[in-house]
Coordinates of N, CA, C and O in Angstrom, one line a residue:
A745 N -1.4 14.0 -6.7 CA -0.8 14.6 -5.5 C 0.7 15.0 -5.7 O 1.4 15.4 -4.7
N746 N 1.3 14.9 -6.7 CA 2.2 15.3 -7.2 C 3.6 14.8 -6.7 O 4.4 15.2 -6.4
A747 N 3.3 13.5 -6.3 CA 4.4 12.7 -5.5 C 5.8 12.8 -6.2 O 6.7 12.8 -5.6
Q748 N 5.7 12.6 -7.5 CA 7.1 12.7 -8.3 C 7.6 13.7 -8.3 O 8.9 14.0 -8.0
A749 N 6.8 14.9 -8.4 CA 7.6 16.4 -8.3 C 8.0 16.7 -6.8 O 9.2 17.2 -6.8
I750 N 7.4 16.1 -6.0 CA 7.7 16.5 -4.6 C 9.1 15.6 -4.3 O 10.0 16.0 -3.7
E751 N 9.1 14.4 -4.8 CA 10.6 13.8 -4.7 C 11.6 14.4 -5.3 O 12.7 14.4 -4.7
Q752 N 11.2 15.1 -6.5 CA 12.5 15.7 -7.3 C 13.0 17.0 -6.3 O 14.1 17.3 -6.3
E753 N 11.9 17.7 -5.6 CA 12.2 18.9 -5.0 C 12.6 18.5 -3.3 O 13.6 19.6 -3.2
N754 N 12.6 17.8 -3.1 CA 13.2 17.5 -1.6 C 14.5 17.7 -1.5 O 15.2 17.3 -2.2
K755 N 14.9 18.2 -0.4 CA 16.1 18.4 -0.1 C 17.1 17.4 0.9 O 18.1 17.7 1.1
H756 N 16.6 16.3 1.0 CA 17.0 15.7 2.0 C 17.1 14.1 1.5 O 17.4 13.3 1.9
G757 N 17.4 14.0 0.2 CA 17.5 12.6 -0.6 C 16.7 11.6 -0.4 O 16.8 10.7 -0.9
G758 N 15.2 12.1 -0.3 CA 14.4 11.1 -0.1 C 13.8 10.7 -1.6 O 14.0 11.4 -2.5
W759 N 13.4 9.4 -1.7 CA 13.1 8.9 -2.9 C 11.8 8.0 -2.6 O 11.6 7.4 -1.8
L760 N 10.9 7.8 -3.9 CA 9.8 7.0 -3.8 C 10.4 5.5 -4.0 O 10.9 5.1 -4.8
E761 N 9.4 4.7 -3.3 CA 10.0 3.4 -3.2 C 8.5 2.8 -3.7 O 7.2 3.0 -3.2
G762 N 8.6 1.9 -4.4 CA 7.3 1.0 -4.8 C 6.3 2.0 -5.5 O 5.1 1.6 -5.2
F763 N 7.0 2.8 -6.6 CA 5.5 3.7 -6.9 C 4.9 2.9 -8.0 O 3.5 3.2 -8.1
K764 N 5.4 1.9 -8.5 CA 4.5 1.1 -9.4 C 3.4 0.3 -8.7 O 2.3 0.0 -9.2
D765 N 3.4 0.2 -7.4 CA 2.6 -0.2 -6.7 C 1.5 0.6 -5.8 O 1.1 0.5 -4.6
R766 N 1.6 1.9 -6.2 CA 1.1 2.9 -5.5 C -0.7 2.7 -5.5 O -1.2 3.4 -4.7
L767 N -1.2 2.0 -6.4 CA -2.7 1.8 -6.2 C -3.0 0.4 -5.6 O -2.4 -0.5 -5.7
K768 N -3.9 0.4 -4.8 CA -4.2 -0.8 -3.9 C -4.7 -1.6 -5.1 O -5.4 -1.6 -6.0
G769 N -4.7 -3.2 -4.6 CA -4.9 -4.1 -5.6 C -6.6 -4.1 -5.8 O -7.2 -3.7 -5.0
K770 N -6.8 -4.6 -6.8 CA -8.1 -4.6 -7.2 C -9.2 -5.3 -6.2 O -10.3 -4.6 -5.9
D771 N -8.9 -6.3 -5.8 CA -9.7 -7.1 -4.9 C -9.7 -6.5 -3.5 O -10.9 -6.3 -3.1
R772 N -8.8 -6.0 -2.9 CA -8.8 -5.1 -1.5 C -9.9 -4.0 -1.8 O -10.3 -3.7 -0.9
L773 N -9.4 -3.2 -3.1 CA -10.2 -1.9 -3.2 C -11.6 -2.6 -3.3 O -12.6 -1.7 -2.8
E774 N -12.2 -3.4 -4.0 CA -13.5 -3.5 -4.1 C -14.0 -3.9 -2.6 O -15.2 -3.5 -2.5
K775 N -13.3 -4.7 -2.0 CA -13.8 -5.2 -0.6 C -14.0 -3.9 0.1 O -15.1 -3.7 0.8
K776 N -13.2 -2.8 0.2 CA -13.3 -1.7 0.9 C -14.3 -0.9 0.3 O -15.2 -0.4 1.3
V777 N -14.6 -0.7 -0.8 CA -15.6 0.1 -1.4 C -16.9 -0.7 -1.2 O -17.9 0.0 -0.5
A778 N -16.9 -2.1 -1.0 CA -18.4 -2.6 -0.7 C -18.6 -2.6 0.8 O -19.7 -2.4 1.4
E779 N -17.7 -2.5 1.5 CA -18.0 -2.1 2.9 C -18.4 -0.9 3.3 O -19.1 -0.8 4.0
K780 N -18.0 0.2 2.6 CA -18.3 1.8 2.8 C -19.8 1.6 2.3 O -20.6 2.4 3.1
L781 N -20.2 1.1 1.1 CA -21.4 1.3 0.5 C -22.5 0.5 1.4 O -23.8 0.9 1.6
E782 N -22.1 -0.7 2.1 CA -22.6 -1.4 3.0 C -23.0 -0.6 4.3 O -24.4 -0.4 4.6
A783 N -22.1 0.3 4.6 CA -22.2 1.0 5.8 C -23.0 2.3 5.7 O -24.2 2.7 6.3
E784 N -23.0 2.9 4.3 CA -23.7 4.2 3.7 C -24.5 3.8 2.4 O -23.8 4.0 1.2
P785 N -25.6 3.2 2.5 CA -26.3 2.9 1.3 C -26.5 3.8 0.4 O -26.5 3.6 -0.9
R786 N -26.6 5.3 0.8 CA -26.8 6.3 -0.3 C -25.5 6.8 -0.8 O -25.9 7.5 -1.8
M787 N -24.5 6.4 -0.3 CA -23.2 6.9 -1.0 C -23.2 6.1 -2.5 O -23.4 5.0 -2.5
T788 N -22.5 6.8 -3.3 CA -22.1 6.3 -4.8 C -21.0 5.7 -4.5 O -19.9 5.8 -3.6
A789 N -20.5 4.8 -5.6 CA -19.5 4.1 -5.6 C -18.2 4.9 -6.0 O -17.3 4.8 -5.3
V790 N -18.3 6.1 -6.6 CA -17.1 6.9 -6.7 C -16.8 7.7 -5.7 O -15.8 7.7 -5.2
A791 N -17.9 8.3 -4.7 CA -17.4 8.5 -3.5 C -16.9 7.8 -2.5 O -16.2 8.4 -1.8
A792 N -17.5 6.7 -2.5 CA -17.0 5.5 -1.6 C -15.6 5.4 -1.9 O -14.6 5.0 -1.1
L793 N -15.3 5.1 -3.2 CA -13.8 4.9 -3.7 C -12.9 6.4 -3.3 O -11.7 6.0 -2.8
R794 N -13.4 7.5 -3.3 CA -12.8 8.6 -2.9 C -12.4 8.6 -1.5 O -11.3 9.3 -1.2
E795 N -13.2 7.7 -0.7 CA -12.9 7.7 0.7 C -11.9 6.7 1.2 O -11.7 6.8 2.4
V796 N -11.5 5.9 0.3 CA -10.7 4.9 0.9 C -9.4 5.4 1.1 O -9.0 5.7 -0.1
A797 N -9.0 5.5 2.3 CA -7.7 6.2 2.7 C -6.5 5.8 2.0 O -5.7 6.3 1.7
D798 N -6.5 4.3 1.7 CA -5.2 3.6 1.2 C -5.1 3.4 -0.2 O -4.6 2.5 -0.7
A799 N -6.3 4.0 -1.0 CA -6.4 3.5 -2.5 C -5.2 3.6 -3.2 O -4.8 3.0 -4.3
I800 N -4.8 5.1 -2.8 CA -3.6 5.6 -3.6 C -2.5 5.7 -2.4 O -2.7 6.3 -1.3
R801 N -1.3 5.0 -2.7 CA -0.3 5.1 -1.3 C 0.8 5.4 -2.1 O 1.4 4.9 -3.0
F802 N 1.7 6.4 -1.3 CA 3.0 6.7 -1.6 C 3.9 6.4 -0.6 O 3.6 6.6 0.4
T803 N 5.3 6.0 -1.0 CA 6.1 5.7 0.0 C 7.3 6.3 -0.1 O 7.8 6.2 -1.3
Y804 N 8.1 7.0 0.8 CA 9.3 7.8 0.6 C 10.0 7.1 1.7 O 9.8 6.9 2.7
C805 N 11.4 7.0 1.1 CA 12.5 6.5 1.9 C 13.3 7.5 2.2 O 13.8 8.3 1.3
F806 N 14.1 7.4 3.0 CA 15.1 8.4 3.7 C 16.5 7.5 4.2 O 16.0 6.7 5.2
Q807 N 17.4 8.0 4.0 CA 18.5 7.4 4.8 C 18.2 8.0 6.3 O 17.9 8.8 6.6
P808 N 18.4 7.1 7.1 CA 18.4 7.5 8.6 C 18.7 8.7 9.1 O 18.2 9.7 9.9
E809 N 20.1 9.3 8.6 CA 20.3 10.6 9.1 C 19.7 11.8 8.5 O 19.8 12.8 8.9
D810 N 19.0 11.6 7.5 CA 18.0 12.3 6.8 C 16.6 12.3 7.1 O 15.8 13.3 6.7
Y811 N 16.1 11.0 7.7 CA 14.9 11.0 8.1 C 14.1 12.1 8.8 O 13.0 12.4 7.9
T812 N 14.4 12.5 9.6 CA 13.5 13.3 10.3 C 13.3 14.7 9.5 O 12.1 15.3 9.3
R813 N 14.4 15.2 9.0 CA 14.3 16.5 8.3 C 13.5 16.1 6.9 O 12.8 17.0 6.5
G814 N 13.9 15.2 6.5 CA 13.2 14.6 5.1 C 11.4 14.6 5.5 O 10.7 15.1 4.6
Y815 N 11.2 14.1 6.7 CA 9.6 14.0 6.7 C 9.0 15.4 7.1 O 8.3 15.6 6.3
Y816 N 9.8 16.3 7.5 CA 9.1 17.6 7.7 C 8.9 18.2 6.5 O 8.4 18.9 6.4
D817 N 10.0 18.1 5.6 CA 10.1 18.7 4.2 C 9.3 18.3 3.6 O 8.4 19.1 2.8
M818 N 8.9 16.8 3.4 CA 7.7 16.4 2.3 C 6.4 16.9 3.1 O 5.7 17.1 2.2
K819 N 6.2 16.8 4.3 CA 4.9 17.2 4.8 C 4.7 18.8 4.4 O 3.7 18.9 4.0
E820 N 5.7 19.6 4.7 CA 5.6 20.9 4.0 C 5.3 21.1 2.5 O 4.5 21.8 2.2
R821 N 5.9 20.0 1.7 CA 5.7 20.3 0.3 C 4.1 19.9 0.0 O 3.8 20.2 -0.9
F822 N 3.8 18.7 0.7 CA 2.4 18.3 0.3 C 1.2 19.4 0.8 O 0.5 19.8 0.2
E823 N 1.4 20.1 2.1 CA 0.8 21.3 2.2 C 0.7 22.4 1.6 O -0.2 23.1 1.2
S824 N 2.0 22.7 1.1 CA 2.2 23.9 0.2 C 1.3 23.6 -0.9 O 1.0 24.6 -1.9
R825 N 1.1 22.4 -1.2 CA 0.1 22.0 -2.8 C -1.5 22.1 -2.2 O -2.2 21.7 -3.3
G826 N -1.8 22.6 -1.1 CA -3.2 22.4 -0.7 C -3.6 21.2 -0.2 O -4.9 20.8 -0.1
H827 N -2.8 20.1 0.0 CA -3.1 18.9 0.5 C -3.4 18.9 2.1 O -2.5 19.6 2.6
E828 N -4.4 18.4 2.7 CA -4.5 18.4 4.0 C -4.1 17.1 4.9 O -5.0 15.9 4.7
M829 N -3.0 17.1 5.7 CA -3.1 16.0 6.5 C -4.2 15.7 7.8 O -4.4 16.6 8.1
Y830 N -4.9 14.6 7.5 CA -5.9 14.3 8.6 C -5.5 13.3 9.4 O -6.3 13.2 10.3
Y831 N -4.7 12.5 9.1 CA -4.1 11.8 10.0 C -2.7 11.1 10.1 O -2.0 11.4 8.9
S832 N -1.8 10.9 11.3 CA -0.7 10.6 11.3 C -0.6 9.6 12.2 O -0.9 9.8 13.4
K833 N 0.1 8.6 12.0 CA 0.6 7.4 13.3 C 2.1 7.3 13.1 O 2.7 6.7 12.0
N834 N 2.9 7.7 14.3 CA 4.1 7.3 14.5 C 4.4 6.0 14.8 O 4.0 5.6 16.0
Y835 N 5.0 4.6 14.0 CA 5.2 3.4 14.5 C 6.4 3.1 15.1 O 6.9 1.8 15.0
W836 N 7.4 4.3 15.2 CA 9.0 3.8 15.4 C 9.2 3.1 16.7 O 10.1 2.5 17.0
A837 N 8.2 3.4 17.6 CA 8.1 2.7 19.3 C 7.2 1.0 19.0 O 7.4 0.6 19.9
D838 N 6.6 1.0 18.1 CA 6.1 -0.3 17.9 C 6.9 -1.2 17.5 O 7.7 -1.3 16.8
P839 N 6.6 -2.2 18.2 CA 7.7 -3.7 18.2 C 7.4 -4.4 17.0 O 8.3 -5.3 16.7
E840 N 6.3 -4.1 16.0 CA 6.2 -5.0 15.1 C 6.2 -4.3 13.7 O 6.1 -5.0 12.7
Y841 N 6.4 -3.1 13.7 CA 6.3 -2.0 12.6 C 7.0 -0.9 12.7 O 6.9 -0.1 13.6
K842 N 7.9 -0.5 11.8 CA 8.5 0.7 12.0 C 8.2 1.7 10.7 O 8.2 1.1 9.7
G843 N 7.9 2.8 11.1 CA 7.9 3.8 10.0 C 6.8 4.9 10.5 O 6.1 4.8 11.7
V844 N 6.3 6.0 9.8 CA 5.4 7.0 9.9 C 4.3 6.8 8.9 O 5.0 6.9 7.7
N845 N 3.3 6.6 9.3 CA 2.1 6.5 8.0 C 1.1 7.9 8.2 O 0.7 7.9 9.5
T846 N 0.8 8.6 7.2 CA -0.1 9.6 7.0 C -0.9 9.4 6.0 O -1.0 8.7 5.1
R847 N -2.1 10.2 6.4 CA -3.2 10.3 5.4 C -3.7 11.8 5.2 O -3.7 12.3 5.9
W848 N -3.8 11.8 3.9 CA -4.0 13.0 3.2 C -5.4 13.4 2.6 O -5.9 12.1 2.0
V849 N -5.9 14.5 2.2 CA -7.1 14.6 1.5 C -6.7 15.7 0.5 O -6.1 17.0 0.8
T850 N -7.1 15.8 -0.7 CA -6.6 17.3 -1.9 C -7.8 17.8 -1.7 O -8.9 17.5 -0.9
A851 N -7.6 19.0 -2.2 CA -8.8 19.9 -2.1 C -10.0 19.4 -2.7 O -11.1 19.8 -2.5
E852 N -9.8 18.3 -3.7 CA -11.1 17.7 -4.5 C -11.7 16.9 -3.4 O -12.6 16.1 -4.3
G853 N -11.0 16.3 -2.5 CA -11.7 15.5 -1.7 C -11.1 14.1 -1.8 O -11.6 13.1 -1.2
Q854 N -10.0 13.8 -2.7 CA -9.5 12.6 -3.0 C -8.4 12.1 -1.7 O -7.8 12.9 -1.5
R855 N -8.8 11.2 -1.5 CA -7.9 10.9 -0.2 C -6.8 9.9 -0.4 O -6.6 9.1 -1.3
F856 N -5.4 10.1 0.0 CA -4.2 8.9 -0.3 C -3.4 9.0 0.9 O -3.6 9.7 2.2
E857 N -2.4 8.1 0.9 CA -1.7 7.5 2.1 C -0.1 7.9 1.9 O 0.2 7.8 0.6
V858 N 0.7 8.4 2.6 CA 1.9 8.6 2.2 C 2.7 8.0 3.6 O 2.2 8.2 4.7
Q859 N 3.8 6.9 3.4 CA 4.1 6.5 4.2 C 5.9 6.8 4.2 O 6.0 7.2 2.9
F860 N 6.2 6.8 5.3 CA 8.0 7.3 5.6 C 8.7 6.1 6.3 O 8.4 5.8 7.2
H861 N 9.9 5.5 5.6 CA 10.8 4.7 5.7 C 12.0 4.9 5.7 O 12.3 5.8 5.0
T862 N 13.0 4.0 6.3 CA 14.2 4.0 6.1 C 14.3 2.9 5.1 O 13.4 2.1 4.9
P863 N 15.6 2.6 4.3 CA 15.5 1.6 3.4 C 15.3 0.2 4.5 O 14.8 -0.8 3.7
D864 N 15.9 0.0 5.7 CA 15.7 -1.2 6.4 C 13.9 -1.3 6.9 O 13.7 -2.1 6.9
S865 N 13.5 0.0 7.3 CA 12.0 -0.4 7.7 C 11.2 -0.7 6.5 O 10.5 -1.4 6.4
F866 N 11.8 -0.2 5.2 CA 10.7 -0.5 4.2 C 11.2 -2.0 3.8 O 10.0 -2.6 3.4
H867 N 12.2 -2.4 3.8 CA 12.7 -3.8 3.4 C 11.8 -4.7 4.2 O 11.2 -5.6 3.8
A868 N 11.9 -4.4 5.7 CA 11.1 -5.2 6.7 C 9.8 -5.4 6.3 O 9.3 -6.3 6.1
K869 N 9.1 -4.2 6.1 CA 7.7 -4.1 5.7 C 7.2 -4.6 4.4 O 6.3 -5.7 4.0
H870 N 8.1 -4.5 3.4 CA 7.8 -4.8 1.7 C 8.0 -6.2 1.4 O 7.3 -6.8 0.7
E871 N 9.2 -6.6 1.9 CA 10.1 -8.2 1.4 C 9.9 -9.1 2.5 O 9.8 -10.2 2.2
V872 N 9.7 -8.7 4.0 CA 9.8 -9.8 4.9 C 8.5 -10.1 5.6 O 8.3 -11.1 5.6
T873 N 7.8 -8.9 5.9 CA 6.7 -9.1 6.9 C 5.3 -8.8 6.2 O 4.2 -9.3 6.7
H874 N 5.5 -8.6 4.7 CA 3.9 -8.4 4.3 C 3.1 -9.7 4.5 O 2.1 -9.4 4.6
L875 N 3.7 -10.8 3.8 CA 2.7 -11.8 4.1 C 2.1 -12.3 5.3 O 0.8 -12.7 5.6
A876 N 2.9 -12.3 6.4 CA 2.4 -12.2 7.8 C 1.5 -11.3 7.9 O 0.4 -11.5 8.8
Y877 N 1.7 -9.9 7.6 CA 0.7 -8.9 7.9 C -0.7 -9.2 7.1 O -1.9 -8.9 7.9
E878 N -0.4 -9.9 6.1 CA -2.0 -10.3 5.2 C -2.5 -11.5 6.0 O -3.6 -11.3 6.3
R879 N -1.9 -12.3 6.5 CA -2.4 -13.4 7.4 C -3.2 -13.0 8.7 O -3.9 -13.3 9.0
I880 N -2.3 -11.9 9.3 CA -3.0 -11.4 10.6 C -4.1 -10.7 10.2 O -5.2 -10.8 11.0
R881 N -4.5 -10.1 9.1 CA -5.6 -9.4 8.9 C -6.7 -10.3 8.2 O -8.0 -10.2 8.5
D882 N -6.2 -11.5 7.9 CA -7.4 -12.8 7.5 C -8.0 -13.1 8.9 O -7.5 -13.5 9.7
T883 N -9.5 -12.8 8.9 CA -10.4 -13.2 9.9 C -10.0 -14.7 10.2 O -10.7 -15.2 11.1
L884 N -9.6 -15.6 9.4 CA -9.8 -17.1 9.3 C -8.4 -17.5 10.0 O -8.5 -18.6 10.4
T885 N -7.6 -16.5 10.2 CA -6.2 -16.9 10.9 C -6.6 -17.5 12.3 O -7.1 -16.8 13.2
S886 N -5.9 -18.6 12.7 CA -6.0 -19.1 14.2 C -5.2 -18.4 15.2 O -4.3 -17.8 14.5
R887 N -5.9 -18.5 16.4 CA -5.0 -17.8 17.5 C -3.5 -18.0 17.7 O -2.7 -17.4 17.8
A888 N -3.3 -19.5 17.4 CA -2.2 -19.9 17.4 C -1.3 -19.1 16.5 O 0.0 -19.1 16.7
E889 N -1.4 -19.2 15.1 CA -1.1 -18.9 14.0 C -0.8 -17.4 14.1 O 0.2 -16.6 14.1
L890 N -1.8 -16.5 14.8 CA -1.6 -15.0 15.0 C -0.4 -14.9 15.9 O 0.2 -13.9 16.0
R891 N -0.2 -15.9 17.2 CA 0.8 -15.4 18.1 C 2.0 -15.8 17.3 O 2.9 -15.0 17.5
E892 N 2.3 -16.7 16.5 CA 3.6 -17.0 15.6 C 3.9 -15.8 14.7 O 5.0 -15.4 14.7
L893 N 2.7 -15.1 14.0 CA 3.0 -14.1 13.0 C 3.3 -12.8 13.7 O 4.2 -12.1 13.4
H894 N 2.7 -12.5 15.1 CA 3.1 -11.4 15.5 C 4.5 -11.5 16.1 O 5.3 -10.4 16.0
A895 N 4.9 -13.0 16.7 CA 6.4 -13.1 17.2 C 7.3 -12.7 15.9 O 8.2 -12.1 16.4
F896 N 6.8 -13.4 14.9 CA 7.7 -13.2 13.7 C 8.1 -11.6 13.2 O 9.0 -11.3 13.1
Q897 N 7.0 -11.0 13.4 CA 6.9 -9.6 13.0 C 7.8 -8.7 14.0 O 8.8 -7.7 13.8
R898 N 7.8 -9.1 15.2 CA 8.9 -8.4 16.4 C 10.0 -8.7 16.0 O 11.2 -8.0 16.2
E899 N 10.4 -10.1 15.8 CA 11.8 -10.4 15.5 C 12.3 -9.7 14.3 O 13.4 -9.3 14.3
V900 N 11.6 -9.5 13.1 CA 12.3 -8.9 11.9 C 12.4 -7.2 12.5 O 13.4 -6.8 12.1
S901 N 11.5 -6.7 13.1 CA 11.5 -5.4 13.4 C 12.3 -4.7 14.4 O 13.0 -3.9 14.4
S902 N 12.8 -5.7 15.4 CA 13.4 -5.6 16.9 C 14.7 -4.7 16.4 O 15.1 -3.9 16.8
P903 N 15.6 -5.4 15.4 CA 17.0 -4.4 15.1 C 16.9 -3.3 14.4 O 17.8 -2.7 14.2
I904 N 15.8 -2.7 13.9 CA 15.6 -1.8 13.3 C 15.7 -0.3 14.2 O 14.8 -0.4 14.9
Q905 N 16.7 0.3 14.0 CA 17.0 1.5 14.8 C 16.1 2.8 14.3 O 16.1 3.2 13.2
A906 N 15.5 3.2 15.3 CA 14.7 4.7 14.9 C 15.7 5.7 14.6 O 16.9 5.8 15.3
P907 N 15.3 6.4 13.7 CA 16.5 7.6 12.9 C 16.3 8.8 14.2 O 15.4 8.8 14.8
D908 N 17.2 9.2 14.5 CA 17.5 10.4 15.4 C 16.0 11.5 15.2 O 16.1 12.0 14.1
G909 N 15.4 11.6 16.0 CA 14.4 12.8 16.1 C 13.2 12.0 15.6 O 11.9 12.6 15.7
A910 N 13.1 10.7 14.9 CA 11.9 10.1 14.6 C 10.7 9.8 15.6 O 9.7 10.0 15.2
A911 N 11.2 9.7 16.6 CA 10.3 9.3 17.7 C 9.4 10.3 18.2 O 8.4 10.2 18.8
D912 N 9.9 11.6 17.8 CA 9.4 12.8 18.4 C 8.1 13.2 17.3 O 7.5 14.1 17.3
I913 N 8.3 12.7 16.1 CA 7.3 13.0 15.2 C 5.8 12.8 15.4 O 5.5 11.7 16.0
P914 N 5.0 14.0 15.7 CA 3.8 13.7 16.5 C 2.7 12.9 15.5 O 2.6 12.9 14.4
D915 N 1.6 12.0 16.3 CA 0.6 11.4 15.8 C -0.3 12.5 15.3 O -0.3 13.6 15.8

């Protein structure tokens, strides 16, 4: 997806964060591919893998004052390379998670995810709430623990300010 070239070209100081973690963990990936194959038995494993939206994930960070312009600049750079955004979710108004998550497909059909964060929202997601998020996704987590985990995520995310214009980035 030329993520590193796009990082170098962007004019708003955006940087790739967690590039070494751009590939989904083997266990989670195998589970997602198995789910796709179960849902569509005629599909090949290669086709199923290509359809996992976040098997490849890039995260760009911008300082808050550059965030909104940086987002649109990156979006344009991905599009100019023939990649098509087919999903976008703006979480800046969400009480438990801050950022914009987008999903793309290359001309060859490979899907990938691009997340847009500020240093504060990335730190909250990556360093502070990630384990809580994993527990929330676990179907065996009790209702009581889920309430605590959601409360924890709200507590961590509430002080993070949305950059100017970020709330207006469309879904």
